[in-house]
Coordinates of C-alpha atoms in Angstrom, one line a residue:
M1 CA 0.1 0.0 0.0
E2 CA 2.8 2.4 0.8
E3 CA 4.6 1.7 -2.4
L4 CA 1.3 2.2 -4.3
S5 CA 0.6 5.4 -2.6
A6 CA 4.2 6.6 -3.4
T7 CA 3.7 5.6 -7.0
L8 CA 0.5 7.7 -7.2
D9 CA 2.2 10.6 -5.7
Y10 CA 5.0 10.3 -8.2
L11 CA 2.6 10.1 -11.1
L12 CA 0.6 13.1 -9.9
S13 CA 3.7 15.3 -9.8
I14 CA 4.5 14.7 -13.5
P15 CA 1.7 16.7 -15.3
S16 CA 1.6 20.4 -15.3
E17 CA -0.9 22.5 -13.3
K18 CA -3.1 23.0 -16.4
C19 CA -3.3 19.3 -16.9
K20 CA -4.3 18.8 -13.3
A21 CA -7.0 21.5 -13.5
R22 CA -8.7 19.6 -16.2
G23 CA -9.0 16.5 -14.1
F24 CA -7.7 13.0 -14.8
T25 CA -9.3 10.0 -16.5
V26 CA -7.8 6.9 -14.9
I27 CA -7.8 3.6 -16.7
V28 CA -7.6 0.5 -14.4
D29 CA -6.9 -2.6 -16.5
G30 CA -8.7 -5.4 -14.8
R31 CA -8.3 -7.9 -17.6
K32 CA -5.4 -9.3 -15.9
S33 CA -6.0 -8.4 -12.2
Q34 CA -8.2 -9.8 -9.5
W35 CA -11.2 -8.0 -8.2
N36 CA -9.7 -7.1 -4.8
I37 CA -6.7 -5.5 -6.5
V38 CA -9.0 -3.3 -8.6
K39 CA -11.0 -2.4 -5.6
T40 CA -7.8 -1.5 -3.7
V41 CA -6.7 0.8 -6.5
V42 CA -9.9 2.5 -6.6
L43 CA -9.9 3.1 -3.0
M44 CA -6.4 4.3 -3.1
L45 CA -7.3 6.9 -5.7
Q46 CA -10.0 8.2 -3.3
N47 CA -7.5 8.4 -0.5
V48 CA -4.7 10.0 -2.5
I49 CA -6.1 12.1 -5.3
P50 CA -9.9 12.3 -5.1
A51 CA -10.0 15.9 -6.2
E52 CA -7.8 15.5 -9.3
V53 CA -9.7 12.4 -10.7
S54 CA -12.9 12.9 -12.7
L55 CA -13.4 9.5 -14.0
V56 CA -12.1 5.9 -13.5
C57 CA -12.6 3.4 -16.2
V58 CA -12.2 -0.2 -15.1
V59 CA -11.5 -2.3 -18.2
K60 CA -13.3 -5.6 -17.6
P61 CA -12.5 -8.9 -19.3
D62 CA -15.6 -10.0 -21.1
E63 CA -15.8 -13.5 -20.0
F64 CA -14.7 -13.0 -16.4
W65 CA -17.0 -10.1 -15.6
D66 CA -20.1 -11.8 -17.1
K67 CA -19.8 -14.7 -14.8
K68 CA -18.9 -12.8 -11.6
V69 CA -21.1 -10.9 -9.3
T70 CA -19.4 -8.0 -7.8
H71 CA -20.1 -7.1 -4.1
F72 CA -19.2 -3.5 -4.8
C73 CA -21.4 -1.2 -6.9
F74 CA -19.1 1.7 -8.1
W75 CA -22.0 3.7 -9.5
K76 CA -23.7 3.8 -6.1
E77 CA -20.3 5.2 -4.5
K78 CA -19.8 8.2 -6.7
D79 CA -20.7 10.7 -3.9
R80 CA -18.6 9.0 -1.4
L81 CA -15.6 8.4 -3.7
G82 CA -15.7 11.8 -5.3
F83 CA -15.4 10.6 -8.8
E84 CA -17.3 8.2 -11.2
V85 CA -16.2 4.7 -11.6
I86 CA -17.5 2.8 -14.6
L87 CA -16.9 -0.8 -15.9
V88 CA -16.2 -0.9 -19.6
S89 CA -14.8 -3.3 -22.0
A90 CA -11.6 -2.5 -23.9
N91 CA -13.3 -2.0 -27.2
K92 CA -15.8 0.6 -25.8
L93 CA -13.2 2.8 -24.1
T94 CA -13.4 5.2 -27.2
R95 CA -16.8 6.4 -25.9
Y96 CA -15.0 8.0 -23.0
I97 CA -11.5 8.8 -24.1
E98 CA -10.3 10.0 -27.4
P99 CA -8.6 7.2 -29.5
C100 CA -5.5 9.4 -29.9
Q101 CA -5.1 9.3 -26.1
L102 CA -5.4 5.5 -26.0
T103 CA -2.7 3.0 -26.9
D104 CA -3.0 0.1 -29.3
D105 CA -4.0 -2.5 -26.6
F106 CA -6.9 -0.3 -25.7
G107 CA -8.1 0.1 -29.3
G108 CA -6.3 3.6 -29.8
S109 CA -3.8 5.2 -32.0
L110 CA -1.4 6.7 -29.4
D111 CA 2.2 5.7 -30.2
Y112 CA 3.4 5.0 -26.7
D113 CA 6.0 2.6 -25.2
H114 CA 5.8 2.5 -21.5
S115 CA 9.2 1.0 -21.0
D116 CA 10.8 3.6 -23.3
W117 CA 9.0 6.4 -21.5
L118 CA 10.0 5.0 -18.1
N119 CA 13.6 4.8 -19.1
K120 CA 13.6 8.3 -20.3
R121 CA 11.8 9.5 -17.4
L122 CA 14.3 7.9 -15.0
V123 CA 17.1 9.4 -17.0
F124 CA 15.5 12.8 -16.8
E125 CA 14.8 12.6 -13.1
K126 CA 18.3 11.2 -12.5
F127 CA 19.8 14.1 -14.4
T128 CA 17.6 16.6 -12.7
K129 CA 18.4 15.2 -9.2
E130 CA 22.2 15.0 -9.8
S131 CA 22.4 18.3 -11.7
T132 CA 20.5 20.1 -8.9
S133 CA 22.6 18.6 -6.2
L134 CA 25.8 19.1 -8.1
L135 CA 24.8 22.8 -8.8
D136 CA 24.3 23.3 -5.0
E137 CA 27.7 21.7 -4.2
L138 CA 29.5 23.6 -6.9
S139 CA 27.9 26.8 -5.7
I140 CA 28.9 26.1 -2.1
I141 CA 32.5 25.2 -3.2
N142 CA 32.9 28.3 -5.4
E143 CA 31.5 30.6 -2.7
S144 CA 33.7 29.0 0.0
D145 CA 36.8 29.7 -2.2
K146 CA 36.4 33.4 -1.5
S147 CA 36.6 32.9 2.2
S148 CA 39.3 30.3 1.9
T149 CA 41.6 32.9 0.1
V150 CA 41.4 35.0 3.1
D151 CA 42.0 32.2 5.6
K152 CA 45.2 30.8 4.1
D153 CA 45.5 28.2 6.9
K154 CA 42.5 26.4 5.7
S155 CA 42.9 23.1 4.1
A156 CA 43.0 23.3 0.4
D157 CA 41.2 20.0 0.0
C158 CA 38.2 21.0 2.0
A159 CA 34.9 20.5 0.1
L160 CA 36.7 20.3 -3.3
L161 CA 35.2 17.0 -4.4
P162 CA 31.5 17.1 -5.3
S163 CA 29.3 14.0 -4.8
F164 CA 28.9 13.6 -8.7
D165 CA 31.4 13.8 -11.5
P166 CA 30.5 17.0 -13.4
E167 CA 31.7 15.6 -16.7
T168 CA 29.5 12.6 -16.4
V169 CA 26.4 14.7 -15.4
L170 CA 27.0 17.1 -18.2
Q171 CA 27.4 14.3 -20.7
T172 CA 24.1 12.7 -19.5
G173 CA 22.4 16.1 -19.8
H174 CA 23.6 16.6 -23.4
E175 CA 22.5 13.1 -24.3
L176 CA 19.1 13.6 -22.7
L177 CA 18.7 17.1 -24.4
S178 CA 19.7 15.6 -27.7
E179 CA 17.2 12.8 -27.3
L180 CA 14.4 15.2 -26.4
Q181 CA 15.1 17.4 -29.4
Q182 CA 15.3 14.5 -31.7
R183 CA 11.9 13.2 -30.4
R184 CA 10.3 16.6 -30.7
F185 CA 11.6 16.8 -34.3
N186 CA 10.2 13.4 -35.1
G187 CA 6.9 14.3 -33.5
S188 CA 6.6 17.5 -35.5
E189 CA 7.2 15.6 -38.8
G190 CA 4.6 12.9 -37.9
G191 CA 2.0 15.5 -37.0
G192 CA 1.4 14.0 -33.6
G193 CA 2.5 14.7 -30.1
G194 CA 4.2 11.5 -29.8
Q195 CA 4.6 9.8 -26.6
G196 CA 5.6 12.6 -24.3
G197 CA 3.8 15.5 -25.8
E198 CA 3.5 18.4 -23.5
E199 CA 5.7 16.8 -20.8
E200 CA 8.7 16.6 -23.3
L201 CA 8.2 20.2 -24.4
L202 CA 8.4 21.3 -20.8
A203 CA 11.4 19.2 -20.1
Q204 CA 13.6 20.6 -22.7
P205 CA 14.0 24.1 -21.3
Q206 CA 14.4 22.7 -17.9
V207 CA 17.3 20.5 -19.1
M208 CA 18.8 23.4 -21.0
K209 CA 18.6 25.7 -18.0
L210 CA 20.2 23.2 -15.8
L211 CA 23.0 22.5 -18.4
D212 CA 23.7 26.2 -18.7
S213 CA 23.8 26.7 -14.9
L214 CA 26.0 23.5 -14.6
R215 CA 28.4 24.7 -17.3
E216 CA 28.7 28.1 -15.6
Q217 CA 29.4 26.6 -12.1
Y218 CA 31.6 23.9 -13.5
T219 CA 33.7 26.5 -15.3
R220 CA 34.1 28.3 -12.1
Y221 CA 34.8 25.1 -10.3
Q222 CA 37.5 24.1 -12.8
E223 CA 39.2 27.6 -12.5
L224 CA 39.0 27.1 -8.7
C225 CA 40.6 23.6 -9.0
R226 CA 43.2 25.0 -11.2
Q227 CA 44.1 27.8 -8.8
R228 CA 44.0 25.4 -5.9
N229 CA 46.1 22.9 -7.7
K230 CA 48.6 25.5 -8.5
R231 CA 48.6 26.7 -4.9
T232 CA 48.9 23.1 -3.8
Q233 CA 51.8 22.5 -6.3
L234 CA 53.5 25.8 -5.0
D235 CA 53.0 24.6 -1.4
E236 CA 54.5 21.2 -2.3
I237 CA 57.4 22.8 -4.1
H238 CA 58.0 25.2 -1.1
A239 CA 57.9 22.3 1.3
K240 CA 60.3 20.2 -0.9
V241 CA 62.6 23.3 -1.2
M242 CA 62.6 23.9 2.5
Q243 CA 63.3 20.1 3.0
V244 CA 66.4 20.3 0.8
V245 CA 67.5 23.6 2.3
T246 CA 67.0 22.3 5.9
W247 CA 68.9 19.2 5.2
L248 CA 71.8 20.9 3.4
Q249 CA 72.1 23.6 6.0
G250 CA 71.6 21.2 8.9
P251 CA 72.8 17.5 8.6
G252 CA 74.7 18.1 5.4
S253 CA 76.7 21.0 6.8
E254 CA 77.3 19.2 10.1
L255 CA 78.8 16.3 8.1
L256 CA 81.2 18.5 6.3
K257 CA 82.1 20.4 9.3
T258 CA 83.0 17.3 11.2
Q259 CA 85.4 16.3 8.2
Q260 CA 88.2 18.9 8.6
E261 CA 91.3 16.5 9.0
I262 CA 93.8 15.8 6.4
G263 CA 95.2 12.7 8.1
D264 CA 98.9 12.0 9.1
S265 CA 99.6 9.3 6.5
M266 CA 98.6 8.1 3.1
R267 CA 96.2 5.5 4.5
A268 CA 94.5 7.9 6.8
A269 CA 94.0 10.3 3.8
Q270 CA 92.5 7.5 1.8
A271 CA 90.1 6.6 4.7
L272 CA 89.1 10.3 4.8
Q273 CA 88.5 10.3 1.0
Q274 CA 86.3 7.2 1.3
K275 CA 84.2 8.9 4.0
H276 CA 84.0 12.1 1.8
E277 CA 82.7 9.9 -1.0
E278 CA 79.9 8.7 1.2
I279 CA 79.0 12.2 2.2
E280 CA 79.0 13.2 -1.5
S281 CA 76.8 10.2 -2.3
Q282 CA 74.3 11.5 0.4
H283 CA 74.5 14.9 -1.1
S284 CA 73.9 13.6 -4.6
E285 CA 70.4 12.5 -3.7
W286 CA 69.4 15.9 -2.5
F287 CA 71.1 17.5 -5.5
A288 CA 69.0 15.3 -7.7
V289 CA 65.9 16.6 -5.9
Y290 CA 67.3 20.1 -6.5
V291 CA 67.6 19.6 -10.3
E292 CA 64.0 18.2 -10.4
L293 CA 62.8 21.1 -8.4
N294 CA 64.5 23.6 -10.5
Q295 CA 62.9 22.1 -13.6
Q296 CA 59.5 22.2 -12.0
I297 CA 60.0 25.9 -11.0
A298 CA 61.2 26.8 -14.5
A299 CA 58.1 25.1 -16.0
L300 CA 55.8 27.1 -13.6
L301 CA 57.7 30.4 -14.2
S302 CA 56.9 30.1 -17.9
A303 CA 53.1 30.1 -17.2
G304 CA 52.9 31.7 -13.8
E305 CA 51.3 34.9 -12.7
E306 CA 53.1 37.9 -11.4
E307 CA 52.7 37.2 -7.8
E308 CA 53.5 33.4 -8.3
V309 CA 56.6 34.4 -10.4
V310 CA 58.0 36.6 -7.6
E311 CA 57.4 33.7 -5.1
L312 CA 59.0 31.1 -7.3
K313 CA 62.0 33.3 -8.2
A314 CA 62.6 33.7 -4.5
L315 CA 62.4 30.0 -3.8
Q316 CA 64.6 29.2 -6.8
Q317 CA 67.2 31.8 -5.7
Q318 CA 67.2 30.5 -2.1
L319 CA 67.5 26.9 -3.3
S320 CA 70.2 27.6 -5.7
D321 CA 72.2 29.7 -3.2
V322 CA 72.2 27.0 -0.6
C323 CA 72.9 24.1 -3.2
Y324 CA 75.8 26.0 -4.9
R325 CA 77.2 26.9 -1.6
Q326 CA 77.1 23.3 -0.4
A327 CA 78.5 22.2 -3.7
A328 CA 81.3 24.7 -3.3
Q329 CA 82.0 23.2 0.2
L330 CA 82.1 19.6 -1.1
E331 CA 84.5 20.8 -4.1
G332 CA 86.7 22.6 -1.7
R333 CA 86.8 19.6 0.7
Q334 CA 87.6 17.3 -2.4
N335 CA 90.4 19.6 -3.4
V336 CA 91.9 19.6 0.1
L337 CA 91.8 15.8 0.3
Q338 CA 93.3 15.4 -3.1
A339 CA 96.1 17.8 -2.1
A340 CA 96.5 16.0 1.2
Q341 CA 96.8 12.6 -0.6
G342 CA 99.5 14.1 -2.9
F343 CA 101.3 15.6 0.1
H344 CA 101.3 12.3 2.1
S345 CA 102.3 10.4 -1.1
N346 CA 105.2 12.7 -1.5
T347 CA 106.1 12.5 2.1
Q348 CA 106.1 8.7 2.1
E349 CA 108.1 8.6 -1.2
L350 CA 110.6 11.3 0.2
S351 CA 110.9 9.3 3.6
Q352 CA 111.7 6.1 1.5
Q353 CA 114.3 8.0 -0.5
L354 CA 115.9 9.4 2.7
D355 CA 116.0 5.9 4.2
G356 CA 117.6 4.5 1.1
L357 CA 120.3 7.3 1.1
L358 CA 120.9 6.8 4.8
G359 CA 121.3 3.2 4.3
M360 CA 123.8 3.7 1.5
L361 CA 125.8 6.2 3.7
C362 CA 125.7 3.8 6.6
A363 CA 127.2 0.9 4.5
D364 CA 130.9 0.5 4.5
V365 CA 132.6 1.3 1.1
A366 CA 135.4 -1.1 -0.1
P367 CA 135.7 -0.5 -3.7
A368 CA 138.4 -2.3 -5.8
D369 CA 139.5 0.6 -8.0
G370 CA 138.9 4.2 -8.7
A371 CA 136.3 3.5 -11.4
S372 CA 134.1 1.7 -8.8
I373 CA 134.6 4.7 -6.4
Q374 CA 133.6 7.2 -9.2
Q375 CA 130.4 5.0 -10.0
N376 CA 129.5 5.0 -6.2
L377 CA 130.0 8.7 -6.0
K378 CA 127.8 9.3 -9.1
L379 CA 125.1 7.1 -7.6
L380 CA 125.3 9.0 -4.3
E381 CA 125.0 12.4 -6.1
E382 CA 122.0 11.1 -8.0
K383 CA 120.3 10.0 -4.9
L384 CA 121.0 13.3 -3.2
Q385 CA 119.6 15.2 -6.3
T386 CA 116.4 12.9 -6.1
V387 CA 116.0 13.7 -2.4
E388 CA 116.5 17.4 -3.2
A389 CA 113.8 17.3 -5.9
G390 CA 111.5 15.3 -3.7
L391 CA 111.9 17.9 -0.9
T392 CA 111.2 20.7 -3.3
S393 CA 108.1 18.9 -4.6
L394 CA 106.9 18.3 -0.9
R395 CA 107.3 22.0 -0.2
Q396 CA 105.2 22.9 -3.3
K397 CA 102.5 20.3 -2.4
G398 CA 102.5 21.5 1.2
A399 CA 102.0 25.1 0.1
L400 CA 99.3 24.0 -2.2
L401 CA 97.5 22.0 0.5
M402 CA 97.7 25.1 3.0
E403 CA 96.4 27.3 0.2
Q404 CA 93.5 24.9 -0.5
M405 CA 92.6 24.8 3.2
C406 CA 92.7 28.5 3.5
S407 CA 90.7 29.2 0.4
Q408 CA 87.8 26.9 1.3
P409 CA 84.4 28.6 1.0
S410 CA 82.9 29.9 4.3
W411 CA 80.1 28.2 6.0
S412 CA 77.9 31.3 6.1
L413 CA 77.8 34.5 4.2
E414 CA 78.9 36.4 7.2
E415 CA 81.9 34.2 7.9
T416 CA 85.1 35.5 6.5
E417 CA 87.8 34.4 9.0
S418 CA 90.6 32.1 8.0
P419 CA 90.5 28.4 9.2
A420 CA 91.0 28.1 12.9
G421 CA 91.0 25.3 15.4
E422 CA 91.4 22.1 13.5
Q423 CA 92.5 23.8 10.5
Q424 CA 95.3 25.5 12.3
D425 CA 96.4 22.1 13.7
N426 CA 96.5 20.8 10.1
V427 CA 98.7 23.7 9.1
Q428 CA 101.1 23.0 12.0
H429 CA 101.2 19.4 11.1
I430 CA 102.1 20.2 7.5
Q431 CA 104.8 22.6 8.6
A432 CA 106.1 20.1 11.1
V433 CA 106.3 17.3 8.4
M434 CA 108.2 19.6 6.0
E435 CA 110.6 20.7 8.8
E436 CA 111.3 17.1 9.8
M437 CA 112.0 16.3 6.2
Q438 CA 114.3 19.3 5.9
L439 CA 116.2 18.2 9.0
R440 CA 116.5 14.6 7.8
K441 CA 117.7 15.8 4.4
Q442 CA 120.2 18.2 6.0
R443 CA 121.6 15.2 8.2
C444 CA 121.9 13.1 5.0
E445 CA 123.6 16.0 3.2
D446 CA 126.2 16.2 6.0
M447 CA 126.8 12.5 5.8
V448 CA 127.0 12.8 2.0
D449 CA 129.7 15.5 2.4
V450 CA 131.8 13.3 4.6
R451 CA 131.2 10.3 2.3
R452 CA 132.1 12.4 -0.7
L453 CA 135.3 13.6 0.9
K454 CA 136.2 10.1 1.8
M455 CA 135.4 8.8 -1.7
L456 CA 137.5 11.7 -3.2
Q457 CA 140.4 10.8 -0.9
M458 CA 140.1 7.2 -2.0
V459 CA 140.0 8.2 -5.6
Q460 CA 143.1 10.3 -4.9
L461 CA 144.7 7.4 -3.1
F462 CA 144.2 5.1 -6.0
K463 CA 145.4 7.7 -8.4
C464 CA 148.5 8.4 -6.3
E465 CA 149.2 4.6 -6.3
E466 CA 148.8 4.3 -10.1
D467 CA 150.9 7.4 -10.6
A468 CA 153.6 6.0 -8.3
L469 CA 153.6 2.7 -10.2
Q470 CA 153.8 4.7 -13.4
A471 CA 156.9 6.6 -12.0
V472 CA 158.6 3.3 -11.1
E473 CA 157.9 2.2 -14.8
W474 CA 159.2 5.3 -16.2
L475 CA 162.5 5.1 -14.1
G476 CA 162.9 1.6 -15.3
E477 CA 162.4 2.6 -18.9
L478 CA 165.0 5.4 -18.3
L479 CA 167.5 2.9 -16.8
D480 CA 166.9 0.6 -19.7
A481 CA 167.5 3.4 -22.2
L482 CA 170.6 4.5 -20.3
L483 CA 172.1 1.1 -20.3
K484 CA 171.2 0.2 -23.9
T485 CA 171.4 3.5 -25.9
H486 CA 173.7 5.7 -23.9
V487 CA 176.9 3.8 -24.6
R488 CA 178.7 6.1 -27.2
L489 CA 181.5 8.4 -26.3
G490 CA 182.3 11.6 -28.1
E491 CA 184.8 11.6 -30.9
D492 CA 186.1 15.0 -30.1
T493 CA 185.9 17.6 -27.4
Q494 CA 182.8 19.4 -28.7
E495 CA 180.7 16.2 -29.2
T496 CA 181.8 15.0 -25.7
R497 CA 180.7 18.1 -24.1
T498 CA 177.3 18.0 -26.0
M499 CA 176.8 14.4 -24.9
L500 CA 177.8 15.5 -21.3
D501 CA 175.2 18.2 -21.4
K502 CA 172.4 15.8 -22.6
H503 CA 173.3 13.3 -19.9
R504 CA 173.0 15.9 -17.3
K505 CA 169.5 16.8 -18.6
F506 CA 168.6 13.0 -18.8
V507 CA 169.6 12.7 -15.1
D508 CA 167.5 15.9 -14.2
V509 CA 164.4 14.2 -15.9
A510 CA 164.9 11.0 -14.0
Q511 CA 165.5 12.9 -10.8
S512 CA 162.2 14.7 -11.2
T513 CA 160.4 11.3 -12.0
Y514 CA 162.0 9.9 -8.8
D515 CA 160.8 12.9 -6.7
Y516 CA 157.3 12.8 -8.2
G517 CA 157.1 9.1 -7.3
R518 CA 158.4 9.7 -3.7
Q519 CA 155.8 12.6 -3.3
L520 CA 153.0 10.3 -4.5
L521 CA 154.0 7.6 -2.1
Q522 CA 154.2 10.1 0.7
A523 CA 150.6 11.3 -0.2
T524 CA 149.4 7.7 -0.3
V525 CA 150.7 7.3 3.3
V526 CA 148.8 10.5 4.5
L527 CA 145.7 9.4 2.8
C528 CA 145.9 5.9 4.2
Q529 CA 146.2 7.5 7.6
S530 CA 143.2 9.7 7.0
L531 CA 141.2 6.8 5.6
R532 CA 142.5 4.4 8.3
C533 CA 143.2 1.8 5.8
T534 CA 146.3 -0.1 4.4
T535 CA 147.6 0.1 0.8
R536 CA 150.0 -2.0 -1.2
S537 CA 152.2 1.1 -1.9
S538 CA 154.0 0.8 1.5
G539 CA 155.0 -2.7 0.9
D540 CA 155.8 -3.0 -2.8
T541 CA 156.0 0.3 -4.7
L542 CA 158.4 2.1 -2.5
P543 CA 161.1 -0.5 -2.4
R544 CA 160.8 -0.9 -6.1
L545 CA 161.1 2.8 -6.7
N546 CA 164.2 3.0 -4.4
R547 CA 165.8 0.0 -6.1
V548 CA 165.3 1.3 -9.6
W549 CA 166.6 4.7 -8.5
K550 CA 169.7 3.3 -6.9
Q551 CA 170.5 1.4 -10.1
F552 CA 169.9 4.4 -12.1
T553 CA 172.1 6.5 -9.9
V554 CA 175.0 4.1 -10.2
S555 CA 174.6 3.9 -13.9
T556 CA 174.4 7.5 -14.4
E557 CA 177.4 8.2 -12.2
E558 CA 179.4 5.7 -14.3
R559 CA 178.2 7.3 -17.4
Q560 CA 179.1 10.7 -16.1
Q561 CA 182.7 9.6 -15.1
R562 CA 183.3 7.9 -18.5
L563 CA 182.2 11.1 -20.4
E564 CA 184.4 13.2 -18.2
L565 CA 187.3 10.9 -18.8
T566 CA 186.7 11.0 -22.4
L567 CA 186.5 14.8 -22.4
T568 CA 189.9 14.9 -20.5
F569 CA 191.5 12.6 -23.1
H570 CA 190.2 14.5 -26.1
T571 CA 191.2 17.9 -24.5
A572 CA 194.8 16.6 -23.9
A573 CA 195.0 15.0 -27.4
E574 CA 193.7 18.0 -29.3
K575 CA 196.2 20.2 -27.3
V576 CA 199.1 18.0 -28.4
L577 CA 197.9 18.0 -32.0
Q578 CA 197.9 21.8 -32.0
L579 CA 201.5 22.0 -30.9
E580 CA 204.3 22.4 -33.4
C581 CA 206.7 21.0 -31.1
V582 CA 205.4 18.3 -28.8
D583 CA 207.1 17.6 -25.5
A584 CA 207.3 14.4 -23.7
E585 CA 205.2 15.6 -20.9
S586 CA 202.2 16.3 -23.1
L587 CA 202.5 13.0 -24.7
D588 CA 202.6 11.3 -21.3
E589 CA 199.5 13.2 -20.3
V590 CA 197.6 12.0 -23.3
D591 CA 198.9 8.5 -22.9
S592 CA 197.9 8.5 -19.2
S593 CA 194.4 9.8 -19.8
G594 CA 193.9 7.3 -22.6
K595 CA 194.9 4.4 -20.5
T596 CA 192.6 5.6 -17.6
L597 CA 189.6 5.8 -20.0
L598 CA 190.3 2.3 -21.3
D599 CA 190.6 0.9 -18.0
R600 CA 187.3 2.5 -16.9
L601 CA 185.6 1.1 -19.9
T602 CA 186.7 -2.3 -19.1
M603 CA 185.2 -2.2 -15.6
P604 CA 181.7 -3.6 -15.1
V605 CA 178.9 -1.5 -13.6
I606 CA 177.9 -3.2 -10.1
F607 CA 174.3 -2.5 -9.0
P608 CA 173.6 -2.3 -5.2
D609 CA 172.0 -5.6 -5.3
G610 CA 175.3 -7.1 -6.7
E611 CA 174.0 -7.7 -10.2
P612 CA 176.7 -6.6 -12.8
K613 CA 175.8 -4.6 -15.8
Q614 CA 178.3 -4.4 -18.6

């Protein structure tokens, strides 16, 4: 009963007031219904719409109603019901209702499909309901935007989503309007009202009005959504920018501030480099966010309004300043670590070079000859030059490292002071290392000077020994020449005197050779005492030199006497030959000097060692 009453109320709401004023003729189809149902419908009409109903036609089935006796006489209840109820067969309905108002099953010509009408009616009512509700919601949302712009702390998502999808509702409305217009066009061509008639004519302007209002509100709503989306996007960008800035100025800066050491060795510097690479990796993630944000801001700047452009540029500038400053800090720290690794590497290499040089200096030198000493001395000089070059390079790298530390960007725009605290400790460490290397190099240089002097003395010692042996050989050669080639005597006084002069010069040369050999041997003794070593010169060369010199002295004295005796003989003989009258005394003198010379020539030369030389 409640459902039937609601249905009647709904049906009554469909026609216009003009139609209602004319009164309704209700057809109750009793051909397929039981009598109690028909009676219930009639009584319901009395209870719901008695004033609007003027006539109720109950269509009876011919066979059924002829055999049944009704217990309710409708014609007697007209005054009580308020409308007339008649029983009529289907083929006689045209007596009470125009055929054009009756469908084919009631013997009329009305082109009417109830299912089609019901579907269209449901679509119309659904559209009307949804569009009306959507208009109210959009109006509320659009009006609330004016107050929300004042209250900026209000949530941007408040009441932004209507209950229905505006696009779907608009599409439904357009399809409904197109259908109504098409049905109206078809009805006007057919000359009849079709199955909607006046109802459809009234529905079209209503749909059009709803569509116009809905489009207007939806356009405002789209603009509102666009503005709010842009505002939301700006807020998200601002939040991300502040997130990046906060991390870089907070944890990121703290990470870098705690990494100010340069290490005291190559291994420590490599560990610091690895730690710095981890910090760089963490920064890289935030720099990637910065690049993405910068692209988003650039895209918004190209299509943003003036107020938004100012805000975006301020955010972009803030973000760029912080990121570039942090990147500069990372780069500065990387430069310091690279310089520190170069410094420690050079320090380690120089220390090894100094250790090698010191080991060479501490080792005993026992070369076999002067060439070996020269080679060792050359190697020593090369190592010293390598150390000098390494120390020069260390000073340069130390200066570069201190320059890198002092030129690191400041942590804030107001900070302009030079590195203090730990940086000052680093500077002192660098200076201490360079001073230590300088002292080690100076000690090695002092030891090199001593070793160089010792090696030069050894070179001089070997040279003196070689030259002394050479002097012995020269004296031996002079002795051989004296014994083998200096045997002729002069044939006259002049020739004898000439030979005597050459002999004296020959003796002078030998004397200088002997003196040179003696000096060399004396120098070897002094050098051996200085070097605290023994030499073969004291046991072999000096006796040989003395023996050869004594032999040479004996031979030269004999040669000197023979030449002098020859000169005396030639002088006496030439004097006699020049006299016109020769006396016996002069002849005796010639004879005596001649015999003396012959006797001298027959005497062998006896060397100090007893060996005779003819």
